[in-house]
Short mmCIF file of C-alpha atoms and ligand atoms in Angstrom, two decimals:
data_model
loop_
_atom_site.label_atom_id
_atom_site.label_comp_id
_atom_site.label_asym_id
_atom_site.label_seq_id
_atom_site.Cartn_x
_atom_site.Cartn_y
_atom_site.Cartn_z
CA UNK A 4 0.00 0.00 0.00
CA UNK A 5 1.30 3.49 -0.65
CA UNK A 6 0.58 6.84 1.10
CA UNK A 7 -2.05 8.65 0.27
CA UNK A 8 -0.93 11.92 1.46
CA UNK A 9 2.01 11.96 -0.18
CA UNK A 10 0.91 12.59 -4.10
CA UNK A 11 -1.88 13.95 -6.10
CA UNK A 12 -3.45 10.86 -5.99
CA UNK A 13 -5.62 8.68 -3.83
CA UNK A 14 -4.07 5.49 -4.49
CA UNK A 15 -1.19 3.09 -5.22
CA UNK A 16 -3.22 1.21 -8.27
CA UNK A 17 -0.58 -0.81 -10.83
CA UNK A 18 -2.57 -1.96 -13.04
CA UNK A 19 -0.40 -2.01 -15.55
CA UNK A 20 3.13 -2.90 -14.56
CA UNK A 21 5.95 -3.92 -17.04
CA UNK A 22 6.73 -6.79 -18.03
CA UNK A 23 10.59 -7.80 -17.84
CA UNK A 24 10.43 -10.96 -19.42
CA UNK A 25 13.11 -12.37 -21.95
CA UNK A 26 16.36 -14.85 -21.36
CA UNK A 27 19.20 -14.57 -19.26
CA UNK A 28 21.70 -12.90 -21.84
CA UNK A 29 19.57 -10.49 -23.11
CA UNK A 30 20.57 -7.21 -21.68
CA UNK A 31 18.10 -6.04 -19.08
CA UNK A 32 17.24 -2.57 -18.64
CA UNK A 33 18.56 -0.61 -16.14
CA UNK A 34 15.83 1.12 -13.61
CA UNK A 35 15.69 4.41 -12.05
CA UNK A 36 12.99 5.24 -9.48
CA UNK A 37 11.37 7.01 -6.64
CA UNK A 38 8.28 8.34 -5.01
CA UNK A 39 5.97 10.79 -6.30
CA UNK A 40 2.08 11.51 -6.36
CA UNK A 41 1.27 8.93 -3.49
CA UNK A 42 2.59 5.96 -5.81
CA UNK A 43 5.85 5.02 -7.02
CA UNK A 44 7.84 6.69 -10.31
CA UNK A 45 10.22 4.38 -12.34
CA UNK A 46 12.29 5.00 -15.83
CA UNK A 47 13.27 1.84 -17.39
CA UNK A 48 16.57 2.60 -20.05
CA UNK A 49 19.42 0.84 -21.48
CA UNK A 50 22.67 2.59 -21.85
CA UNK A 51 22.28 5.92 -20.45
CA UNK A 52 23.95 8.49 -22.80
CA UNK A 53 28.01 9.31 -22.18
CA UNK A 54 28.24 12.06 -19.39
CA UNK A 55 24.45 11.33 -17.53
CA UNK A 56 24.90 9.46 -14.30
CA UNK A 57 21.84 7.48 -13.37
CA UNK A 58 22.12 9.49 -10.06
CA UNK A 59 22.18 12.68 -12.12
CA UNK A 60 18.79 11.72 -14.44
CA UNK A 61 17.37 10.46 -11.19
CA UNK A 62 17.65 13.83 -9.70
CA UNK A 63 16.48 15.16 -12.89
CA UNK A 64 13.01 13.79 -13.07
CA UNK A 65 12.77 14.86 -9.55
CA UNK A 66 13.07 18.45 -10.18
CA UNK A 67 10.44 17.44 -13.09
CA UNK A 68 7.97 16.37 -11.12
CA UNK A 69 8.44 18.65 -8.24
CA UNK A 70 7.27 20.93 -11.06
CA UNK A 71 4.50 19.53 -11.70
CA UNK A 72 3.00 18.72 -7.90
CA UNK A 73 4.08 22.19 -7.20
CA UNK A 74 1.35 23.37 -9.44
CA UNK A 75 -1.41 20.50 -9.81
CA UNK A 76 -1.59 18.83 -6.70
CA UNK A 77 -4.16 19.28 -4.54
CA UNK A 78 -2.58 16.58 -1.94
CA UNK A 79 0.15 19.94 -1.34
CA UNK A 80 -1.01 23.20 1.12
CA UNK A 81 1.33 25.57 -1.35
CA UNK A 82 0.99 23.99 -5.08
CA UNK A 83 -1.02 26.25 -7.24
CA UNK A 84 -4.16 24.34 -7.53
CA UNK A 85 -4.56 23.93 -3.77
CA UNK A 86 -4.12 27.46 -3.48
CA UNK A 87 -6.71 28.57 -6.43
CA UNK A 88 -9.26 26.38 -4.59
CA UNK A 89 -9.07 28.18 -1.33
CA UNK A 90 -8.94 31.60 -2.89
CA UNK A 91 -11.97 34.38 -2.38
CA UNK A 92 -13.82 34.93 -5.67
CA UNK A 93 -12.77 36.56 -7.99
CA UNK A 94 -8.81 35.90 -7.56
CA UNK A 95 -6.92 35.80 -10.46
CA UNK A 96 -3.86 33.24 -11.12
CA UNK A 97 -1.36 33.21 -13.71
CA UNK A 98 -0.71 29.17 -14.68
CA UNK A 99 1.79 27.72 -16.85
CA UNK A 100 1.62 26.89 -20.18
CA UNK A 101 1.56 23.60 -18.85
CA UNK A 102 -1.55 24.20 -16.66
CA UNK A 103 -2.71 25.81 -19.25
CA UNK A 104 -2.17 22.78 -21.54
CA UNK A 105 -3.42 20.14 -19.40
CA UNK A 106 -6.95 22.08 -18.41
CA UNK A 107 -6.95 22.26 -22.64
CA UNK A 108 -6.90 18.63 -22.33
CA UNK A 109 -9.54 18.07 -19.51
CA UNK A 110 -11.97 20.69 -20.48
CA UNK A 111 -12.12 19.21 -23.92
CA UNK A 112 -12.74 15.80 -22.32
CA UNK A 113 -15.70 17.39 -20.11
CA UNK A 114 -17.11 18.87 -22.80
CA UNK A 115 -16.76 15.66 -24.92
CA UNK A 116 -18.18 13.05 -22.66
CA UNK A 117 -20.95 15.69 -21.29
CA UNK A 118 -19.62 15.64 -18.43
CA UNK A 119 -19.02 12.63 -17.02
CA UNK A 120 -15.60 13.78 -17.02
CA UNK A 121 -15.18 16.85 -14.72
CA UNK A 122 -12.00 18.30 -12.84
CA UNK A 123 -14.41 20.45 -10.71
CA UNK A 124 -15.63 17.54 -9.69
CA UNK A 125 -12.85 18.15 -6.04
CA UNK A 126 -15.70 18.86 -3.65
CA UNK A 127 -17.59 15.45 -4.12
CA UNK A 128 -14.23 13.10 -4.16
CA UNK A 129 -13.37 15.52 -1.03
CA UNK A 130 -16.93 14.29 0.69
CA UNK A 131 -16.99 10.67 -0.41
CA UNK A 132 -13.45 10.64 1.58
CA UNK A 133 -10.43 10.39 -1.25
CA UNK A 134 -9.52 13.81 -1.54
CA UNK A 135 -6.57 15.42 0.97
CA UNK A 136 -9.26 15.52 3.79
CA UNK A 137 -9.27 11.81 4.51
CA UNK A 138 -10.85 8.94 4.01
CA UNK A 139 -14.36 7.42 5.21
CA UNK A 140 -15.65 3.85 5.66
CA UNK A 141 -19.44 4.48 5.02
CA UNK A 142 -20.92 7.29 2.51
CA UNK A 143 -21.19 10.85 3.37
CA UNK A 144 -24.54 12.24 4.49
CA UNK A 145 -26.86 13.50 1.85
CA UNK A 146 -26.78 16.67 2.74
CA UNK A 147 -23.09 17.24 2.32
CA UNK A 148 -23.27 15.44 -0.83
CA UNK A 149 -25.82 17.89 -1.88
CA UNK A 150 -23.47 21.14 -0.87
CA UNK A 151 -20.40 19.47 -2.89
CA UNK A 152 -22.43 18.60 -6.17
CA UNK A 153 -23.75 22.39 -5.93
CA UNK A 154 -20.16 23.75 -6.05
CA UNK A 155 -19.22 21.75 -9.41
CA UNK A 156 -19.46 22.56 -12.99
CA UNK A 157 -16.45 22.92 -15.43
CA UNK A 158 -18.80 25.13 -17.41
CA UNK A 159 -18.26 27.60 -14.18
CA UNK A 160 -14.82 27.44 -14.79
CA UNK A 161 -13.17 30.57 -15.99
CA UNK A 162 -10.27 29.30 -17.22
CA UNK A 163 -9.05 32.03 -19.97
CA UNK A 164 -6.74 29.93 -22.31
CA UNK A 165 -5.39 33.25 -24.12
CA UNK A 166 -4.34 34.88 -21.58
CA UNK A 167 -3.62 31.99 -19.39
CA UNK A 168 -5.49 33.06 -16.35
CA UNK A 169 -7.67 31.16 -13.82
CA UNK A 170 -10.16 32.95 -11.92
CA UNK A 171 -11.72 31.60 -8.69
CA UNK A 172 -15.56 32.21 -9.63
CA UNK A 173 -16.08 31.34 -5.48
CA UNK A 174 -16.25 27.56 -4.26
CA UNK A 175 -15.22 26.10 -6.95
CA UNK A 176 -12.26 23.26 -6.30
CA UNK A 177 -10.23 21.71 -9.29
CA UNK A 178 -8.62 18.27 -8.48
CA UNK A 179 -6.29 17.22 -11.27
CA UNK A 180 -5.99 14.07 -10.21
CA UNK A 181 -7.39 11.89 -13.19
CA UNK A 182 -4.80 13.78 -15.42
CA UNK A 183 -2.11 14.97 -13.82
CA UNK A 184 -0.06 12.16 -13.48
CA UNK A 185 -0.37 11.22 -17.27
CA UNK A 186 0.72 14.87 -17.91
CA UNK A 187 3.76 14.03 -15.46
CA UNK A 188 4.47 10.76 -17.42
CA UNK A 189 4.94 12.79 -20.67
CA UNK A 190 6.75 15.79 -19.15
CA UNK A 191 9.53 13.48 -17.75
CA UNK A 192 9.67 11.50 -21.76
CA UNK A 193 10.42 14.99 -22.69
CA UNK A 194 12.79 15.42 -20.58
CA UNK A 195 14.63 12.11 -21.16
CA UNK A 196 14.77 12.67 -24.99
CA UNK A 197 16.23 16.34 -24.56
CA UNK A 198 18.75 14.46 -22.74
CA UNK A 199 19.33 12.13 -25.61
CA UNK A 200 17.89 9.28 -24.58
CA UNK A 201 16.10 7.84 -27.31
CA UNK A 202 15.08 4.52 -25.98
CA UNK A 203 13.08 3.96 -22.47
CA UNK A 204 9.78 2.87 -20.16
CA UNK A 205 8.58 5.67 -18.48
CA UNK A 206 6.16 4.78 -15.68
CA UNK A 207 4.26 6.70 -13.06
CA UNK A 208 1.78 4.44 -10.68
CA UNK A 209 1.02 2.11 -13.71
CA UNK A 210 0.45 5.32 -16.34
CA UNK A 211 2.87 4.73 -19.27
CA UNK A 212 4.53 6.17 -21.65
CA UNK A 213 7.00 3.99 -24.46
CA UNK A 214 9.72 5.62 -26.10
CA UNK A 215 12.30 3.59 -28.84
CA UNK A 216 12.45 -0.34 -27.66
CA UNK A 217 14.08 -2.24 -25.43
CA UNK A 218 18.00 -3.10 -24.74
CA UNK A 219 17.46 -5.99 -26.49
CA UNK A 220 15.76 -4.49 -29.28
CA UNK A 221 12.29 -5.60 -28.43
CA UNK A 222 9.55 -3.70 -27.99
CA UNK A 223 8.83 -2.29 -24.31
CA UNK A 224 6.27 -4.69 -23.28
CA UNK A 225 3.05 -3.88 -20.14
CA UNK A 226 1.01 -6.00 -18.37
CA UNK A 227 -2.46 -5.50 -18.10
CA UNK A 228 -4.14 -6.83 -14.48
CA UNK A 229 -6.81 -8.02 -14.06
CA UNK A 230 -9.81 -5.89 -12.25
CA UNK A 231 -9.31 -8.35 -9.31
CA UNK A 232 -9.20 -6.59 -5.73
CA UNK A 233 -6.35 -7.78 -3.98
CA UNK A 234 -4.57 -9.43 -6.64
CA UNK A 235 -2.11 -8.72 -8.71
CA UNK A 236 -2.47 -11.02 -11.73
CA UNK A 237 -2.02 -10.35 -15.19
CA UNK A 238 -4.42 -10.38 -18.12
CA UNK A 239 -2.33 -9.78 -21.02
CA UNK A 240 0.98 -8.44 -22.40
CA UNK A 241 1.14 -5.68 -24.82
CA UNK A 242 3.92 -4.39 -26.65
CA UNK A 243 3.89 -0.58 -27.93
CA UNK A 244 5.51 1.03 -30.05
CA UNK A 245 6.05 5.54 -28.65
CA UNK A 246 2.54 5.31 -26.96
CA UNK A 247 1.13 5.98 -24.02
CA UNK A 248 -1.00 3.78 -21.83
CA UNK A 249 -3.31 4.81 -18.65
CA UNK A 250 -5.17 2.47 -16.44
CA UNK A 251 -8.51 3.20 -14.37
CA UNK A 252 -10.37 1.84 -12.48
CA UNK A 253 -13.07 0.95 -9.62
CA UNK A 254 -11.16 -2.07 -8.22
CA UNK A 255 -8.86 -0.93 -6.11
CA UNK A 256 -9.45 2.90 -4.39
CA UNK A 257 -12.61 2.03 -2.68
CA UNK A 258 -14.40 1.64 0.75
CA UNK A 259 -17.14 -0.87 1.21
CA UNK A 260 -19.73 -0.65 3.35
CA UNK A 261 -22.86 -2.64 3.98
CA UNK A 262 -22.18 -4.98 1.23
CA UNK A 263 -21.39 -2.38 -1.92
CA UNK A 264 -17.82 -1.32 -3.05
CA UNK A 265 -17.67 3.05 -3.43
CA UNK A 266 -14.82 3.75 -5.50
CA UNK A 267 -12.64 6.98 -5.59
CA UNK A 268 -14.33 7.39 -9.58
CA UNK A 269 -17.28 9.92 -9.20
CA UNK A 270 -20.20 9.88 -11.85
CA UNK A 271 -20.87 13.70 -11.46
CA UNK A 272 -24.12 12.89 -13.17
CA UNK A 273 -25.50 11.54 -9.76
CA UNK A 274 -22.68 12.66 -7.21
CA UNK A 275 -21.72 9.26 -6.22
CA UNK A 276 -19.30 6.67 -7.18
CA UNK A 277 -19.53 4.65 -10.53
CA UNK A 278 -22.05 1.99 -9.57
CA UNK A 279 -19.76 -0.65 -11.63
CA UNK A 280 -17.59 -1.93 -9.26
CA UNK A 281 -14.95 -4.74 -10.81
CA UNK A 282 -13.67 -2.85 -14.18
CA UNK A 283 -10.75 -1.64 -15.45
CA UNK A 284 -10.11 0.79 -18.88
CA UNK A 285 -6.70 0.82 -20.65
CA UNK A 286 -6.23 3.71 -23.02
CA UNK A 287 -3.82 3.95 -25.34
CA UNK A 288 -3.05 7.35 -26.82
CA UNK A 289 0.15 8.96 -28.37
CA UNK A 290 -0.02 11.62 -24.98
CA UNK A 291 -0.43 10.19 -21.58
CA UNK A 292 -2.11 13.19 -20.90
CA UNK A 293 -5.19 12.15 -22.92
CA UNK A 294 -4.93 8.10 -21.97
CA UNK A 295 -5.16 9.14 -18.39
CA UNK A 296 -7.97 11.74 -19.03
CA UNK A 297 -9.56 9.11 -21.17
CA UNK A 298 -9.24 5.97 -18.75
CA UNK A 299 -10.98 8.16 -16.00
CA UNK A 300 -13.55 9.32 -18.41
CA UNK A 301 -14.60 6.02 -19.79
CA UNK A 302 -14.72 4.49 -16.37
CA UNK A 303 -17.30 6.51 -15.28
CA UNK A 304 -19.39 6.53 -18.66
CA UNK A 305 -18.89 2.38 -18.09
CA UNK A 306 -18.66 -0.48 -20.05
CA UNK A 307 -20.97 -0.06 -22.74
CA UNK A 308 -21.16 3.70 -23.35
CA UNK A 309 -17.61 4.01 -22.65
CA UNK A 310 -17.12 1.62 -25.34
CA UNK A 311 -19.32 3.23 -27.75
CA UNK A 312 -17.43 6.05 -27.36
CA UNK A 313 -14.06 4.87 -27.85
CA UNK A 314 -15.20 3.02 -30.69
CA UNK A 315 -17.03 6.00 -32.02
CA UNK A 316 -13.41 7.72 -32.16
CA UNK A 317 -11.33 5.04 -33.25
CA UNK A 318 -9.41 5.06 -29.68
CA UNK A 319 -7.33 1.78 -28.76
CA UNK A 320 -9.10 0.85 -25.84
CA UNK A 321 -9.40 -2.39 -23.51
CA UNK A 322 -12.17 -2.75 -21.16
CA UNK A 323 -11.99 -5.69 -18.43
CA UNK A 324 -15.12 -6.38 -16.74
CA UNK A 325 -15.32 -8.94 -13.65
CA UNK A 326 -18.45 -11.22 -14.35
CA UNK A 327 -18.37 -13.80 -10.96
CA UNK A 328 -15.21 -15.53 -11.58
CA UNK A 329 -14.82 -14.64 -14.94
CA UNK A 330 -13.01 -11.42 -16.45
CA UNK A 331 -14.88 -10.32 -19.63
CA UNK A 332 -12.85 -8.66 -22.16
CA UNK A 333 -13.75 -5.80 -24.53
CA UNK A 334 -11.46 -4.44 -26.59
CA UNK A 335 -12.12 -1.73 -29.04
CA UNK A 336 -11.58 -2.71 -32.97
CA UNK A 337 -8.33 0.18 -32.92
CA UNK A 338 -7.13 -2.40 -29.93
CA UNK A 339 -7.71 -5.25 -31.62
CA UNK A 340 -6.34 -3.79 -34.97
CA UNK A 341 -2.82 -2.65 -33.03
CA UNK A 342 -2.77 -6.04 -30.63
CA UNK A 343 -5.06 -8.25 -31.58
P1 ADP B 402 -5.67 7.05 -10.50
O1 ADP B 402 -6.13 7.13 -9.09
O2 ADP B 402 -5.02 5.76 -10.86
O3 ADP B 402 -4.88 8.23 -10.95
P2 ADP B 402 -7.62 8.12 -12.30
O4 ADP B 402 -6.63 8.63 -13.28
O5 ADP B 402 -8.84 7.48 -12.86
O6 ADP B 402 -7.00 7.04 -11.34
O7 ADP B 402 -8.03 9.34 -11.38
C1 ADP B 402 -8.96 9.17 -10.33
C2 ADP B 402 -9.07 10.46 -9.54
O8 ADP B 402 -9.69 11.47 -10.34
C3 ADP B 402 -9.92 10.34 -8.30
O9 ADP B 402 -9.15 9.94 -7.17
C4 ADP B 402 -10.47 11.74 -8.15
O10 ADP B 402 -9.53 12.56 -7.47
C5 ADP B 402 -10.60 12.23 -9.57
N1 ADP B 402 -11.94 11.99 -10.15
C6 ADP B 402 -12.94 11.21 -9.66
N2 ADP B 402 -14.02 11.23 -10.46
C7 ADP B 402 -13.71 12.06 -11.50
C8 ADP B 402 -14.44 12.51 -12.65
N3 ADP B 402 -15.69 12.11 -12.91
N4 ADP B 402 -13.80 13.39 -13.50
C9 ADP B 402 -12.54 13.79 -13.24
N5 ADP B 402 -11.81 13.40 -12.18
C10 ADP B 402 -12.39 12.54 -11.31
MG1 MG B 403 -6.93 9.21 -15.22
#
């Protein structure tokens, strides 16, 4: 189990961990890792390039994502976000282009899945107990539900993309949590290849992000889990070639009580956790950014409109559905077409 205070997310979910197979005189690639975003970090390489210490690059992704928590996490008292979402209204806050580029990315995805997807969406995963206030073992009273839901609405958000300014309209409370991390995956593969590495696994709590191949000139290969909680055993291997993947799912950040599972995924269309409660959603996606905004997204829309959707944009997409003791697979035809 991993901390939850620690990171901008609410859980240590792998469910998608790499896959080190292949013999004994292969070369095997060399690991760098840490802690970051209340999960575990990792770059898989081969041969680093002449004059970049592991120790150096390891200090080096640090600073990266440092960067990023210092802005989008709402799990720190001073980052940006956390900041924003205790201002008065109508406080006015200068972001990044890289702010600015990931609320691009998740007001797009609000606006495409009508809001199923929703970063304002912070007071209700506060309530239901995985935000930075704590957890809960039973659900929150309906009356506090009711306050949180009346604070949302990423229509209310006034977000101006020109100018690069984010007012606080009063009450409302961003949680970049679905996204963030994917944005942090593909800020550190920048990173690496401005430092010449051409080839290497970059891996943030199970969001991924390929670049090159393998040491051994094999593609970078990822296990997929299975939606089981408490398990960790794999569905299936992929292989892919400079892509991202991002896994979500209502399997393993979740409190039960009184015989249902709640998980940490809100359906802002009725304020309360997806009612699904064994599936998992790979995404594939040249930008982690969008896989992870996308896994979250088609989580909550669920296993049939979420697939309908994927299929209706020709996204690579594999949905893993617990039926009893069997794990139902549905993979888009852009999944099948790239792994089948
Ligand atoms: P992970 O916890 O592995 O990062 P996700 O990427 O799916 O999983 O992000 C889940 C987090 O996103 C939740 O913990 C919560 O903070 C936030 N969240 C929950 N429901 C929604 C939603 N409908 N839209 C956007 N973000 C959400
Ligand atoms: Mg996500």
């Amino acid at each position: 189990p991993t901390s939850r205070r620690a990171g901008l997310v609410a859980l240590g979910a792998l469910a998608a961990a790499p896959w080190l197979g292949g013999c004994a005189r292969t070369p095997e690639p060399r690991v760098i890792q840490g802690r970051t975003m209340g999960t575990t970090w990792a770059v898989r390489a081969g041969e680093l390039p002449r004059g970049l210490g592991a120790d150096t690059l390891r200090a080096e992704v640090e600073a990266v994502l440092d960067d990023v928590n210092a802005e989008m996490s709402t799990f720190r008292d001073d980052s940006l976000i956390t900041r924003f979402n205790r201002a008065p209204p109508g406080t006015v806050f200068a972001v990044s282009p890289h702010l600015a580029a990931v609320l691009d990315v998740a007001l797009a995805m609000a606006a495409d899945s009508r809001g199923a997807y929703d970063v304002t969406v912070g007071p209700l995963v506060n309530v239901w107990g995985f935000g930075p206030e704590g957890r809960r073992s039973e659900p929150p009273p309906a009356a506090a539900v009711e306050a949180a839901r009346a604070r949302m609405g990423w229509q209310r958000l006034r977000f101006d993309a020109a100018a690069r300014t984010l007012t606080q309209d009063g009450g409302i409370y961003l949680d970049l949590s679905s996204i963030a991390k994917g944005h942090a995956v593909d800020r550190v593969a920048e990173h690496l290849r401005a430092r010449g590495l051409r080839d290497a696994l970059v891996d943030i709590g199970g969001d991924m992000r390929a670049l090159g191949q393998r040491p051994d000139g094999q593609r970078w290969r990822i296990a997929i889990e299975r939606p089981l909680p408490g398990t960790r055993e794999i569905h299936t291997v992929i292989g892919p070639a400079d892509m991202a993947l991002a896994t979500s799912g209502s399997y393993r950040n979740f409190f039960a009580s009184r015989g249902r599972a709640y998980s940490h995924i809100i359906d802002p269309r009725t304020s309360a956790p997806v009612r699904h409660e064994h599936i998992s959603v790979s995404v594939l996606h040249p930008l982690c950014v969008h896989a992870d905004a996308l896994a979250t997204a088609l989580t909550v829309l669920g296993p049939d409109e979420g697939l309908a959707f994927a299929v209706a944009r020709d996204l690579p997409v594999l949905i893993l559905l617990r039926d009893g003791e069997r794990i139902v697979t549905r993979a888009s035809p852009a999944f099948s077409r790239l792994f089948g």
